[in-house]
PDB file of N, CA and C in Angstrom:
ATOM      1  N   MET A 482     -98.806 -24.947 -59.528  1.00 66.00           N
ATOM      2  CA  MET A 482     -97.257 -25.048 -58.917  1.00 66.00           C
ATOM      3  C   MET A 482     -97.675 -26.798 -58.317  1.00 66.00           C
ATOM      4  N   GLU A 483     -96.193 -27.320 -58.152  1.00 80.00           N
ATOM      5  CA  GLU A 483     -95.747 -28.642 -58.143  1.00 80.00           C
ATOM      6  C   GLU A 483     -95.854 -29.142 -56.910  1.00 80.00           C
ATOM      7  N   ASP A 484     -96.757 -30.245 -56.257  1.00 90.00           N
ATOM      8  CA  ASP A 484     -96.958 -30.863 -54.679  1.00 90.00           C
ATOM      9  C   ASP A 484     -95.539 -31.298 -54.036  1.00 90.00           C
ATOM     10  N   PRO A 485     -96.085 -30.450 -52.971  1.00 88.00           N
ATOM     11  CA  PRO A 485     -94.151 -30.809 -52.300  1.00 88.00           C
ATOM     12  C   PRO A 485     -94.002 -32.155 -52.319  1.00 88.00           C
ATOM     13  N   ASN A 486     -95.174 -33.267 -51.751  1.00 94.00           N
ATOM     14  CA  ASN A 486     -95.435 -34.450 -51.394  1.00 94.00           C
ATOM     15  C   ASN A 486     -94.947 -34.955 -52.769  1.00 94.00           C
ATOM     16  N   HIS A 487     -95.139 -34.575 -54.068  1.00 95.00           N
ATOM     17  CA  HIS A 487     -94.540 -35.378 -54.653  1.00 95.00           C
ATOM     18  C   HIS A 487     -93.219 -35.711 -54.629  1.00 95.00           C
ATOM     19  N   LYS A 488     -92.786 -34.389 -54.548  1.00 94.00           N
ATOM     20  CA  LYS A 488     -91.448 -34.454 -55.073  1.00 94.00           C
ATOM     21  C   LYS A 488     -90.597 -34.923 -53.982  1.00 94.00           C
ATOM     22  N   LEU A 489     -90.827 -35.484 -52.689  1.00 96.00           N
ATOM     23  CA  LEU A 489     -90.465 -36.023 -51.629  1.00 96.00           C
ATOM     24  C   LEU A 489     -90.985 -37.726 -52.174  1.00 96.00           C
ATOM     25  N   LEU A 490     -91.916 -37.980 -52.823  1.00 96.00           N
ATOM     26  CA  LEU A 490     -92.045 -39.295 -53.364  1.00 96.00           C
ATOM     27  C   LEU A 490     -91.199 -39.835 -54.331  1.00 96.00           C
ATOM     28  N   ILE A 491     -90.829 -38.926 -55.530  1.00 96.00           N
ATOM     29  CA  ILE A 491     -89.736 -39.549 -56.577  1.00 96.00           C
ATOM     30  C   ILE A 491     -88.200 -39.287 -55.301  1.00 96.00           C
ATOM     31  N   GLU A 492     -87.901 -38.706 -54.747  1.00 97.00           N
ATOM     32  CA  GLU A 492     -87.118 -38.270 -53.846  1.00 97.00           C
ATOM     33  C   GLU A 492     -86.809 -39.363 -53.175  1.00 97.00           C
ATOM     34  N   LEU A 493     -87.959 -40.043 -52.425  1.00 98.00           N
ATOM     35  CA  LEU A 493     -87.613 -41.121 -51.601  1.00 98.00           C
ATOM     36  C   LEU A 493     -87.612 -42.911 -52.607  1.00 98.00           C
ATOM     37  N   GLU A 494     -88.321 -42.566 -53.845  1.00 98.00           N
ATOM     38  CA  GLU A 494     -88.354 -43.639 -54.833  1.00 98.00           C
ATOM     39  C   GLU A 494     -86.679 -43.963 -55.105  1.00 98.00           C
ATOM     40  N   ARG A 495     -86.049 -42.565 -55.471  1.00 98.00           N
ATOM     41  CA  ARG A 495     -85.110 -42.632 -55.726  1.00 98.00           C
ATOM     42  C   ARG A 495     -84.035 -43.280 -55.194  1.00 98.00           C
ATOM     43  N   VAL A 496     -84.079 -42.980 -53.427  1.00 98.00           N
ATOM     44  CA  VAL A 496     -82.930 -43.254 -52.788  1.00 98.00           C
ATOM     45  C   VAL A 496     -82.724 -44.327 -52.112  1.00 98.00           C
ATOM     46  N   THR A 497     -84.477 -44.948 -52.302  1.00 98.00           N
ATOM     47  CA  THR A 497     -84.736 -45.998 -51.976  1.00 98.00           C
ATOM     48  C   THR A 497     -84.068 -46.931 -53.253  1.00 98.00           C
ATOM     49  N   SER A 498     -83.976 -47.028 -54.261  1.00 98.00           N
ATOM     50  CA  SER A 498     -83.182 -47.545 -55.279  1.00 98.00           C
ATOM     51  C   SER A 498     -82.269 -47.692 -54.941  1.00 98.00           C
ATOM     52  N   GLU A 499     -81.342 -46.245 -54.869  1.00 98.00           N
ATOM     53  CA  GLU A 499     -79.969 -46.546 -54.949  1.00 98.00           C
ATOM     54  C   GLU A 499     -79.614 -47.209 -53.553  1.00 98.00           C
ATOM     55  N   ARG A 500     -80.424 -47.047 -52.336  1.00 98.00           N
ATOM     56  CA  ARG A 500     -79.743 -47.936 -51.196  1.00 98.00           C
ATOM     57  C   ARG A 500     -80.102 -49.313 -51.901  1.00 98.00           C
ATOM     58  N   SER A 501     -80.672 -49.789 -52.559  1.00 98.00           N
ATOM     59  CA  SER A 501     -81.066 -51.473 -52.898  1.00 98.00           C
ATOM     60  C   SER A 501     -80.141 -51.774 -53.647  1.00 98.00           C
ATOM     61  N   THR A 502     -79.696 -50.594 -54.527  1.00 98.00           N
ATOM     62  CA  THR A 502     -77.957 -51.044 -55.777  1.00 98.00           C
ATOM     63  C   THR A 502     -77.184 -51.432 -54.750  1.00 98.00           C
ATOM     64  N   LEU A 503     -77.214 -50.845 -53.386  1.00 98.00           N
ATOM     65  CA  LEU A 503     -75.881 -50.365 -52.197  1.00 98.00           C
ATOM     66  C   LEU A 503     -75.678 -51.894 -51.406  1.00 98.00           C
ATOM     67  N   LYS A 504     -76.800 -52.287 -51.048  1.00 98.00           N
ATOM     68  CA  LYS A 504     -77.070 -53.082 -50.654  1.00 98.00           C
ATOM     69  C   LYS A 504     -76.828 -54.342 -51.148  1.00 98.00           C
ATOM     70  N   ALA A 505     -77.146 -54.492 -52.571  1.00 98.00           N
ATOM     71  CA  ALA A 505     -76.373 -55.646 -53.432  1.00 98.00           C
ATOM     72  C   ALA A 505     -74.939 -55.506 -53.805  1.00 98.00           C
ATOM     73  N   GLU A 506     -74.364 -54.864 -53.977  1.00 99.00           N
ATOM     74  CA  GLU A 506     -72.941 -54.674 -53.929  1.00 99.00           C
ATOM     75  C   GLU A 506     -72.469 -54.829 -52.742  1.00 99.00           C
ATOM     76  N   ASN A 507     -73.029 -54.479 -51.806  1.00 99.00           N
ATOM     77  CA  ASN A 507     -71.907 -54.310 -50.516  1.00 99.00           C
ATOM     78  C   ASN A 507     -71.804 -55.710 -50.047  1.00 99.00           C
ATOM     79  N   LYS A 508     -73.192 -57.034 -50.918  1.00 98.00           N
ATOM     80  CA  LYS A 508     -73.316 -58.249 -50.097  1.00 98.00           C
ATOM     81  C   LYS A 508     -72.141 -58.732 -51.202  1.00 98.00           C
ATOM     82  N   LYS A 509     -72.383 -58.533 -52.972  1.00 98.00           N
ATOM     83  CA  LYS A 509     -71.243 -58.694 -53.678  1.00 98.00           C
ATOM     84  C   LYS A 509     -69.697 -58.743 -52.943  1.00 98.00           C
ATOM     85  N   LEU A 510     -69.604 -57.686 -52.117  1.00 99.00           N
ATOM     86  CA  LEU A 510     -68.424 -57.571 -51.988  1.00 99.00           C
ATOM     87  C   LEU A 510     -67.951 -58.103 -50.472  1.00 99.00           C
ATOM     88  N   ARG A 511     -68.659 -58.375 -49.982  1.00 99.00           N
ATOM     89  CA  ARG A 511     -68.666 -59.013 -48.103  1.00 99.00           C
ATOM     90  C   ARG A 511     -68.482 -60.626 -48.410  1.00 99.00           C
ATOM     91  N   LYS A 512     -69.137 -60.831 -49.850  1.00 98.00           N
ATOM     92  CA  LYS A 512     -68.327 -62.594 -50.381  1.00 98.00           C
ATOM     93  C   LYS A 512     -67.117 -62.166 -51.336  1.00 98.00           C
ATOM     94  N   GLU A 513     -66.937 -61.300 -51.922  1.00 98.00           N
ATOM     95  CA  GLU A 513     -65.626 -62.000 -52.584  1.00 98.00           C
ATOM     96  C   GLU A 513     -64.529 -60.832 -50.840  1.00 98.00           C
ATOM     97  N   ASN A 514     -64.633 -60.562 -49.928  1.00 98.00           N
ATOM     98  CA  ASN A 514     -64.055 -60.296 -48.641  1.00 98.00           C
ATOM     99  C   ASN A 514     -63.458 -61.816 -48.443  1.00 98.00           C
ATOM    100  N   GLU A 515     -64.972 -62.399 -47.892  1.00 97.00           N
ATOM    101  CA  GLU A 515     -64.806 -63.558 -47.442  1.00 97.00           C
ATOM    102  C   GLU A 515     -63.661 -64.309 -48.269  1.00 97.00           C
ATOM    103  N   GLU A 516     -64.211 -64.632 -49.555  1.00 97.00           N
ATOM    104  CA  GLU A 516     -63.282 -65.871 -49.981  1.00 97.00           C
ATOM    105  C   GLU A 516     -62.146 -65.199 -50.474  1.00 97.00           C
ATOM    106  N   LEU A 517     -61.617 -64.160 -50.290  1.00 97.00           N
ATOM    107  CA  LEU A 517     -60.185 -63.503 -50.451  1.00 97.00           C
ATOM    108  C   LEU A 517     -59.328 -64.311 -48.675  1.00 97.00           C
ATOM    109  N   ARG A 518     -60.057 -63.946 -47.923  1.00 96.00           N
ATOM    110  CA  ARG A 518     -59.950 -64.163 -46.608  1.00 96.00           C
ATOM    111  C   ARG A 518     -59.433 -64.986 -46.554  1.00 96.00           C
ATOM    112  N   SER A 519     -60.424 -66.601 -47.059  1.00 95.00           N
ATOM    113  CA  SER A 519     -60.546 -67.889 -46.514  1.00 95.00           C
ATOM    114  C   SER A 519     -59.206 -68.288 -47.341  1.00 95.00           C
ATOM    115  N   ALA A 520     -59.309 -67.718 -48.554  1.00 95.00           N
ATOM    116  CA  ALA A 520     -57.698 -68.410 -49.565  1.00 95.00           C
ATOM    117  C   ALA A 520     -56.554 -67.654 -48.863  1.00 95.00           C
ATOM    118  N   LEU A 521     -56.459 -66.355 -47.543  1.00 95.00           N
ATOM    119  CA  LEU A 521     -55.763 -66.486 -47.372  1.00 95.00           C
ATOM    120  C   LEU A 521     -54.916 -67.072 -46.143  1.00 95.00           C
ATOM    121  N   GLU A 522     -55.816 -67.690 -45.453  1.00 94.00           N
ATOM    122  CA  GLU A 522     -55.744 -67.729 -44.387  1.00 94.00           C
ATOM    123  C   GLU A 522     -55.077 -69.420 -44.910  1.00 94.00           C
ATOM    124  N   ALA A 523     -55.355 -70.162 -45.755  1.00 92.00           N
ATOM    125  CA  ALA A 523     -55.003 -71.096 -46.591  1.00 92.00           C
ATOM    126  C   ALA A 523     -54.111 -71.047 -46.962  1.00 92.00           C
ATOM    127  N   TYR A 524     -53.787 -70.440 -47.249  1.00 90.00           N
ATOM    128  CA  TYR A 524     -51.976 -69.974 -48.269  1.00 90.00           C
ATOM    129  C   TYR A 524     -51.264 -69.798 -46.774  1.00 90.00           C
ATOM    130  N   GLU A 525     -51.135 -68.826 -45.617  1.00 90.00           N
ATOM    131  CA  GLU A 525     -50.695 -68.642 -44.756  1.00 90.00           C
ATOM    132  C   GLU A 525     -50.776 -69.973 -43.866  1.00 90.00           C
ATOM    133  N   SER A 526     -51.224 -70.911 -43.563  1.00 88.00           N
ATOM    134  CA  SER A 526     -51.720 -72.348 -43.252  1.00 88.00           C
ATOM    135  C   SER A 526     -50.716 -73.003 -44.082  1.00 88.00           C
ATOM    136  N   HIS A 527     -50.871 -73.249 -45.608  1.00 82.00           N
ATOM    137  CA  HIS A 527     -49.416 -73.989 -46.581  1.00 82.00           C
ATOM    138  C   HIS A 527     -48.291 -73.187 -45.962  1.00 82.00           C
ATOM    139  N   LYS A 528     -48.131 -72.075 -46.058  1.00 81.00           N
ATOM    140  CA  LYS A 528     -46.402 -71.484 -45.760  1.00 81.00           C
ATOM    141  C   LYS A 528     -46.245 -71.662 -44.433  1.00 81.00           C
ATOM    142  N   LYS A 529     -46.674 -71.201 -43.781  1.00 80.00           N
ATOM    143  CA  LYS A 529     -46.510 -72.962 -42.116  1.00 80.00           C
ATOM    144  C   LYS A 529     -46.215 -73.571 -42.305  1.00 80.00           C
ATOM    145  N   HIS A 530     -46.544 -74.773 -42.694  1.00 73.00           N
ATOM    146  CA  HIS A 530     -46.455 -76.199 -42.651  1.00 73.00           C
ATOM    147  C   HIS A 530     -45.586 -76.401 -43.370  1.00 73.00           C
ATOM    148  N   HIS A 531     -44.589 -75.041 -44.838  1.00 69.00           N
ATOM    149  CA  HIS A 531     -43.986 -75.631 -45.242  1.00 69.00           C
ATOM    150  C   HIS A 531     -42.901 -75.544 -44.742  1.00 69.00           C
ATOM    151  N   GLN A 532     -42.563 -74.287 -43.834  1.00 72.00           N
ATOM    152  CA  GLN A 532     -41.588 -73.882 -43.028  1.00 72.00           C
ATOM    153  C   GLN A 532     -41.445 -74.867 -42.144  1.00 72.00           C
ATOM    154  N   ASN A 533     -42.327 -75.764 -41.436  1.00 70.00           N
ATOM    155  CA  ASN A 533     -42.524 -76.910 -40.330  1.00 70.00           C
ATOM    156  C   ASN A 533     -42.106 -78.081 -41.107  1.00 70.00           C
ATOM    157  N   ALA A 534     -42.266 -78.251 -41.970  1.00 67.00           N
ATOM    158  CA  ALA A 534     -42.434 -80.029 -42.326  1.00 67.00           C
ATOM    159  C   ALA A 534     -40.993 -80.294 -43.365  1.00 67.00           C
ATOM    160  N   PRO A 535     -40.365 -81.168 -42.860  1.00 64.00           N
ATOM    161  CA  PRO A 535     -38.886 -81.954 -42.647  1.00 64.00           C
ATOM    162  C   PRO A 535     -39.176 -82.231 -44.221  1.00 64.00           C
ATOM    163  N   HIS A 536     -39.943 -82.768 -44.711  1.00 62.00           N
ATOM    164  CA  HIS A 536     -39.663 -83.101 -46.506  1.00 62.00           C
ATOM    165  C   HIS A 536     -39.574 -81.904 -47.206  1.00 62.00           C
ATOM    166  N   CYS A 537     -39.695 -80.366 -46.573  1.00 63.00           N
ATOM    167  CA  CYS A 537     -40.053 -79.114 -47.592  1.00 63.00           C
ATOM    168  C   CYS A 537     -38.773 -78.757 -47.145  1.00 63.00           C
ATOM    169  N   GLU A 538     -37.544 -79.256 -46.528  1.00 61.00           N
ATOM    170  CA  GLU A 538     -35.926 -78.557 -46.714  1.00 61.00           C
ATOM    171  C   GLU A 538     -35.260 -78.310 -48.154  1.00 61.00           C
ATOM    172  N   LEU A 539     -35.498 -79.826 -48.779  1.00 60.00           N
ATOM    173  CA  LEU A 539     -35.181 -79.779 -50.136  1.00 60.00           C
ATOM    174  C   LEU A 539     -35.725 -78.370 -50.887  1.00 60.00           C
ATOM    175  N   GLU A 540     -37.069 -78.134 -50.452  1.00 60.00           N
ATOM    176  CA  GLU A 540     -37.448 -76.700 -51.102  1.00 60.00           C
ATOM    177  C   GLU A 540     -36.915 -75.818 -50.539  1.00 60.00           C
ATOM    178  N   ARG A 541     -36.377 -75.741 -49.197  1.00 57.00           N
ATOM    179  CA  ARG A 541     -35.808 -74.676 -48.498  1.00 57.00           C
ATOM    180  C   ARG A 541     -34.711 -74.012 -49.021  1.00 57.00           C
ATOM    181  N   SER A 542     -33.581 -75.545 -49.189  1.00 61.00           N
ATOM    182  CA  SER A 542     -32.451 -75.105 -49.555  1.00 61.00           C
ATOM    183  C   SER A 542     -32.275 -74.449 -50.713  1.00 61.00           C
ATOM    184  N   LYS A 543     -33.691 -74.685 -51.635  1.00 59.00           N
ATOM    185  CA  LYS A 543     -33.473 -74.467 -53.248  1.00 59.00           C
ATOM    186  C   LYS A 543     -33.690 -73.012 -52.894  1.00 59.00           C
ATOM    187  N   GLU A 544     -34.826 -72.503 -52.678  1.00 62.00           N
ATOM    188  CA  GLU A 544     -34.926 -70.578 -52.392  1.00 62.00           C
ATOM    189  C   GLU A 544     -33.921 -70.536 -51.547  1.00 62.00           C
ATOM    190  N   ARG A 545     -33.432 -70.740 -50.968  1.00 57.00           N
ATOM    191  CA  ARG A 545     -31.969 -70.088 -50.852  1.00 57.00           C
ATOM    192  C   ARG A 545     -31.068 -70.230 -51.710  1.00 57.00           C
ATOM    193  N   LEU A 546     -30.952 -70.784 -53.034  1.00 55.00           N
ATOM    194  CA  LEU A 546     -29.498 -70.562 -53.910  1.00 55.00           C
ATOM    195  C   LEU A 546     -29.940 -69.016 -54.722  1.00 55.00           C
TER     196      LEU A 546
END
């Protein structure tokens, strides 16, 4: 008969490995999310600048055409 502790040890190793993989994936996704958030903030700031800047009136006129 197989030792129940051995089965538990194998399961613990599997879960630990899966947890490590998920933590690495989570870290990667958090970094990507932060990069995208930063890019969006820069885009929104740039867009707001162009809406308010007098030198951009020509661009706004072109957009309306």
